[in-house]
Tab-separated table of C-alpha atoms in Angstrom:
chain	number	residue	atom	x	y	z
K	855	MET	CA	-4.854	2.905	-8.490
K	856	LEU	CA	-1.277	2.457	-9.674
K	857	ILE	CA	-0.715	-0.283	-7.101
K	858	GLU	CA	-3.821	-2.191	-8.175
K	859	GLN	CA	-2.898	-1.917	-11.847
K	860	ALA	CA	0.540	-3.332	-11.073
K	861	ALA	CA	-1.012	-6.180	-9.057
K	862	TYR	CA	-3.301	-7.223	-11.913
K	863	ALA	CA	-0.419	-7.068	-14.404
K	864	SER	CA	1.982	-8.939	-12.115
K	865	ARG	CA	3.624	-12.123	-13.384
K	866	TRP	CA	2.892	-13.753	-10.025
K	867	ARG	CA	-0.789	-12.907	-9.901
K	868	PRO	CA	-1.724	-16.603	-10.523
K	869	VAL	CA	0.400	-17.608	-7.517
K	870	CYS	CA	-1.480	-18.490	-4.339
K	871	PRO	CA	-2.006	-15.342	-2.188
K	872	GLY	CA	-1.171	-17.330	0.939
K	873	ALA	CA	2.292	-18.101	-0.422
K	874	LYS	CA	3.000	-14.464	-1.240
K	875	ALA	CA	1.656	-13.372	2.141
K	876	ALA	CA	3.873	-15.919	3.914
K	877	PHE	CA	6.951	-14.625	2.088
K	878	ALA	CA	6.005	-11.008	2.863
K	879	LEU	CA	5.484	-11.924	6.531
K	880	ALA	CA	8.922	-13.533	6.582
K	881	GLY	CA	10.319	-10.307	5.137
K	882	LEU	CA	8.669	-8.277	7.913
K	883	ILE	CA	10.093	-10.580	10.560
K	884	ALA	CA	13.512	-10.463	8.888
K	885	ALA	CA	13.407	-6.659	9.031
K	886	PHE	CA	13.241	-6.865	12.832
K	887	VAL	CA	15.586	-9.844	13.146
K	888	ALA	CA	18.373	-8.026	11.270
K	889	ALA	CA	20.830	-6.787	13.870
K	890	THR	CA	22.648	-4.255	11.665
K	891	PRO	CA	21.524	-1.695	9.084
K	892	ALA	CA	23.494	-3.563	6.410
K	893	ALA	CA	21.541	-6.765	7.067
K	894	ALA	CA	18.225	-4.904	6.940
K	895	LEU	CA	19.232	-3.227	3.667
K	896	LEU	CA	20.118	-6.652	2.271
K	897	VAL	CA	16.618	-7.861	3.155
K	898	ALA	CA	15.085	-4.787	1.508
K	899	ALA	CA	17.157	-5.339	-1.636
K	900	LEU	CA	16.163	-9.004	-1.897
K	901	LEU	CA	12.478	-8.199	-1.426
K	902	ALA	CA	12.655	-5.451	-4.044
K	903	LEU	CA	14.430	-7.864	-6.389
K	904	ALA	CA	11.679	-10.433	-5.839
K	905	ALA	CA	9.051	-7.845	-6.783
K	906	VAL	CA	10.872	-6.452	-9.825
K	907	ALA	CA	12.635	-9.505	-11.253
K	908	GLY	CA	10.287	-12.177	-9.914
K	909	ALA	CA	6.808	-10.673	-10.007
K	910	GLY	CA	7.603	-8.581	-13.081
K	911	VAL	CA	6.840	-5.178	-11.586
K	912	GLY	CA	8.481	-2.430	-13.632
K	913	LEU	CA	11.383	-0.732	-11.906
K	914	GLY	CA	10.032	2.733	-12.698
K	915	LEU	CA	6.602	1.821	-11.351
K	916	TYR	CA	8.155	0.319	-8.222
K	917	LEU	CA	10.125	3.490	-7.557
K	918	ARG	CA	7.065	5.681	-8.141
K	919	VAL	CA	5.087	3.709	-5.576
K	920	ALA	CA	7.948	3.621	-3.053
K	921	LEU	CA	8.973	7.271	-3.433
K	922	PRO	CA	6.277	8.884	-1.206
K	923	ALA	CA	6.958	6.470	1.660
K	924	THR	CA	10.744	6.784	1.378
K	925	GLY	CA	10.458	10.579	1.246
K	926	PHE	CA	8.383	10.571	4.430
K	927	LEU	CA	10.928	8.235	6.027
K	928	ALA	CA	13.802	10.540	5.046
K	929	LEU	CA	12.066	13.563	6.586
K	930	SER	CA	11.386	11.589	9.759
K	931	CYS	CA	15.024	10.542	10.045
K	932	LEU	CA	16.192	14.127	9.544
K	933	SER	CA	13.872	15.297	12.301
K	934	LEU	CA	15.302	12.647	14.637
K	935	LEU	CA	18.776	14.111	14.118
K	936	VAL	CA	17.639	17.311	15.835
K	937	SER	CA	17.020	17.480	19.583
K	938	LEU	CA	15.798	20.083	22.031
K	939	ALA	CA	17.906	21.158	25.009
K	940	GLY	CA	17.824	23.855	27.649
K	941	ASP	CA	20.133	26.848	27.235
K	942	GLY	CA	20.638	27.354	30.982
K	943	ALA	CA	18.535	30.495	31.055
K	944	GLY	CA	15.128	28.884	30.959
K	945	GLY	CA	15.011	28.788	27.168
K	946	ILE	CA	15.098	25.975	24.640
K	947	VAL	CA	17.601	25.616	21.810
K	948	TRP	CA	17.743	23.330	18.801
K	949	GLN	CA	20.854	21.222	18.389
K	950	LEU	CA	22.092	18.306	16.323
K	951	ALA	CA	22.255	14.882	17.921
K	952	PRO	CA	25.087	13.030	16.130
K	953	ASP	CA	25.091	10.325	18.806
K	954	ALA	CA	21.651	9.228	17.574
K	955	ALA	CA	22.896	8.573	14.013
K	956	PRO	CA	23.539	4.806	14.509
K	957	ARG	CA	20.062	4.254	15.938
K	958	ILE	CA	18.491	6.345	13.180
K	959	ALA	CA	20.356	4.360	10.517
K	960	GLU	CA	19.112	1.110	12.042
K	961	LEU	CA	15.546	2.437	12.189
K	962	ALA	CA	15.671	3.657	8.583
K	963	ALA	CA	17.084	0.356	7.275
K	964	ARG	CA	14.478	-1.706	9.096
K	965	SER	CA	11.709	0.580	7.887
K	966	LEU	CA	12.914	0.204	4.295
K	967	ALA	CA	12.922	-3.580	4.660
K	968	ALA	CA	9.392	-3.555	6.090
K	969	LEU	CA	8.260	-1.245	3.285
K	970	ALA	CA	9.788	-3.566	0.682
K	971	ALA	CA	7.934	-6.528	2.204
K	972	MET	CA	4.588	-4.747	2.028
K	973	LEU	CA	5.237	-3.492	-1.497
K	974	PHE	CA	6.051	-7.016	-2.621
K	975	LEU	CA	2.676	-8.212	-1.380
K	976	VAL	CA	0.460	-5.406	-2.670
K	977	LEU	CA	2.220	-5.083	-6.041
K	978	SER	CA	1.807	-8.783	-6.797
K	979	THR	CA	-1.615	-9.525	-5.262
K	980	PRO	CA	-4.904	-7.757	-6.127
K	981	LEU	CA	-7.053	-6.653	-3.231
K	982	SER	CA	-9.805	-9.106	-4.176
K	983	ASP	CA	-7.386	-12.010	-3.577
K	984	LEU	CA	-6.216	-10.449	-0.322
K	985	ILE	CA	-9.812	-10.111	0.886
K	986	VAL	CA	-10.427	-13.819	0.242
K	987	LEU	CA	-7.209	-14.687	2.090
K	988	LEU	CA	-8.106	-12.494	5.062
K	989	ARG	CA	-11.570	-14.061	5.228
K	990	ARG	CA	-9.979	-17.514	5.411
K	991	LEU	CA	-7.798	-16.222	8.237
K	992	ARG	CA	-10.968	-15.291	10.178
K	993	VAL	CA	-10.508	-11.526	10.028
K	994	PRO	CA	-13.716	-9.838	11.298
K	995	GLU	CA	-16.249	-9.272	8.532
K	996	VAL	CA	-16.741	-5.638	9.559
K	997	LEU	CA	-13.143	-4.823	8.706
K	998	LEU	CA	-13.373	-6.689	5.413
K	999	ASP	CA	-16.547	-4.836	4.446
K	1000	LEU	CA	-14.857	-1.521	5.197
K	1001	MET	CA	-11.910	-2.520	3.018
K	1002	VAL	CA	-14.218	-3.490	0.139
K	1003	LEU	CA	-16.194	-0.248	0.387
K	1004	CYS	CA	-13.046	1.867	0.489
K	1005	TYR	CA	-11.720	-0.079	-2.490
K	1006	ARG	CA	-14.946	0.560	-4.397
K	1007	MET	CA	-14.988	4.260	-3.523
K	1008	LEU	CA	-11.442	4.692	-4.834
K	1009	PHE	CA	-12.697	3.881	-8.320
K	1010	VAL	CA	-15.724	6.119	-7.860
K	1011	PHE	CA	-13.476	8.981	-6.766
K	1012	SER	CA	-11.068	8.385	-9.650
K	1013	GLU	CA	-13.882	8.407	-12.210
K	1014	ALA	CA	-15.432	11.562	-10.755
K	1015	LEU	CA	-12.032	13.309	-10.692
K	1016	HIS	CA	-11.297	12.383	-14.311
K	1017	ASP	CA	-14.713	13.506	-15.588
K	1018	THR	CA	-14.637	16.801	-13.694
K	1019	LEU	CA	-11.070	17.638	-14.730
K	1020	THR	CA	-11.879	16.884	-18.371
K	1021	ALA	CA	-14.875	19.212	-18.248
K	1022	GLN	CA	-12.897	21.990	-16.561
K	1023	GLN	CA	-10.034	21.729	-19.055
K	1024	ALA	CA	-12.499	21.884	-21.930
K	1025	ARG	CA	-13.789	25.175	-20.459
K	1026	LEU	CA	-10.246	26.593	-20.159
K	1027	GLY	CA	-10.310	26.446	-16.395
K	1028	PHE	CA	-6.518	26.381	-16.064
K	1029	VAL	CA	-5.423	29.162	-18.438
K	1030	SER	CA	-3.972	31.331	-15.642
K	1031	THR	CA	-2.779	30.956	-12.063
K	1032	ARG	CA	-5.716	32.873	-10.585
K	1033	ARG	CA	-8.252	30.968	-12.657
K	1034	SER	CA	-6.539	27.665	-11.801
K	1035	LEU	CA	-6.921	28.315	-8.073
K	1036	HIS	CA	-10.584	29.138	-8.572
K	1037	THR	CA	-11.044	25.988	-10.661
K	1038	LEU	CA	-9.340	23.807	-8.058
K	1039	GLY	CA	-11.725	25.149	-5.423
K	1040	LEU	CA	-14.686	24.275	-7.607
K	1041	LEU	CA	-13.144	20.844	-8.234
K	1042	ALA	CA	-12.872	20.103	-4.508
K	1043	ALA	CA	-16.464	21.197	-3.876
K	1044	SER	CA	-17.764	19.199	-6.834
K	1045	LEU	CA	-15.876	16.048	-5.852
K	1046	ALA	CA	-17.146	16.196	-2.273
K	1047	ALA	CA	-20.748	16.378	-3.492
K	1048	GLN	CA	-20.329	13.733	-6.207
K	1049	VAL	CA	-18.606	11.173	-3.998
K	1050	TRP	CA	-21.191	11.702	-1.267
K	1051	LEU	CA	-24.087	11.167	-3.698
K	1052	ARG	CA	-22.510	8.129	-5.351
K	1053	ALA	CA	-21.794	6.556	-1.982
K	1054	ARG	CA	-25.427	7.085	-1.012
K	1055	HIS	CA	-26.603	5.527	-4.285
K	1056	LEU	CA	-24.325	2.547	-3.653
K	1057	HIS	CA	-25.843	2.130	-0.193
K	1058	LEU	CA	-29.401	2.375	-1.538
K	1059	ALA	CA	-28.617	-0.161	-4.261
K	1060	ALA	CA	-27.301	-2.605	-1.651
K	1061	GLN	CA	-30.440	-2.119	0.447
K	1062	ALA	CA	-32.672	-2.647	-2.586
K	1063	ARG	CA	-30.999	-6.036	-3.093
K	1064	ASN	CA	-31.397	-6.932	0.598
K	1065	GLY	CA	-27.648	-6.635	0.945
K	1066	ASP	CA	-27.396	-6.878	4.724
K	1067	GLY	CA	-24.618	-9.497	4.781
K	1068	PRO	CA	-20.891	-9.472	4.070
K	1069	LEU	CA	-19.625	-8.389	0.665
K	1070	ARG	CA	-17.939	-11.341	-1.005
K	1071	PHE	CA	-15.712	-11.930	-4.014
K	1072	LEU	CA	-15.782	-15.073	-6.108
K	1073	PRO	CA	-12.604	-16.884	-4.977
K	1074	ARG	CA	-10.083	-18.003	-7.573
K	1075	GLU	CA	-8.720	-21.514	-7.763
K	1076	PHE	CA	-5.000	-22.148	-7.178
K	1077	PRO	CA	-4.236	-25.776	-8.093
K	1078	ALA	CA	-0.562	-25.559	-7.062
K	1079	ALA	CA	-1.214	-23.749	-3.779
K	1080	ARG	CA	0.520	-26.310	-1.555
K	1081	ARG	CA	3.652	-26.440	-3.668
K	1082	GLU	CA	3.787	-22.639	-3.908
K	1083	LEU	CA	3.340	-22.341	-0.152
K	1084	ARG	CA	6.244	-24.727	0.478
K	1085	ILE	CA	8.463	-22.744	-1.886
K	1086	ALA	CA	7.453	-19.469	-0.210
K	1087	LEU	CA	8.176	-20.865	3.259
K	1088	ALA	CA	11.594	-22.105	2.133
K	1089	ALA	CA	12.385	-18.710	0.588
K	1090	GLY	CA	11.159	-16.968	3.736
K	1091	LEU	CA	13.365	-19.123	5.965
K	1092	LEU	CA	16.325	-18.374	3.705
K	1093	LEU	CA	15.578	-14.659	3.996
K	1094	LEU	CA	15.437	-14.941	7.801
K	1095	ALA	CA	18.716	-16.843	7.832
K	1096	LEU	CA	20.416	-14.201	5.704
K	1097	ALA	CA	19.108	-11.414	7.969
K	1098	TRP	CA	20.274	-13.289	11.083
K	1099	ALA	CA	23.689	-14.145	9.671
K	1100	GLY	CA	24.197	-10.747	8.037
K	1101	GLY	CA	24.021	-9.025	11.393
K	1102	ARG	CA	26.800	-11.203	12.766
K	1103	VAL	CA	29.332	-11.078	9.962
């Protein structure tokens, strides 16, 4: 929900989705082209700067969205620093693998650059615009319908969670630790039932309207799409050049 709110409030929302997708794709390619961790970090920094300074995404919001992924990446890198080896007696011992540090640093830097590229796209482009773009790119309609339904159910789940939590707080459901655990169990059971019923009602409503075709959004018009696409391609080529040259300095 936070990502979608940021996308609708983005300064670059009126920009053609194809241009933003082209720049994000160039960022992904640059993440793999970069030959050193420093070059990949430079790509990540430029993509983050484009999202914050260019698209107008708040720095605090950007960090909140990126924090879960970066935390998972940090845990993964720490686990890669540990290896298993035999102790000579048929057993297995845990040991540090300092020789793997350069490869882990390269992997982490490239992952951060790829994450920054994806965050730039999703924080500046609402899903409705992305669906229209993917349909023009001939993505199978089944996948697009699944994306639309999941998108719709996110709002259904959020509304059900908010209403149930408000009701439970009004009944003092979180006044103690023991009562809070009991209330959370009731919340999980209630949400499972509510989301299931609302999904069924959504399906029945679609059937009642003879909705047996693809789910479509009304596409927006982008008068300056060609100019924006040229600018995005030029910026993407510059990003690739910096990643290529940064690994050889």
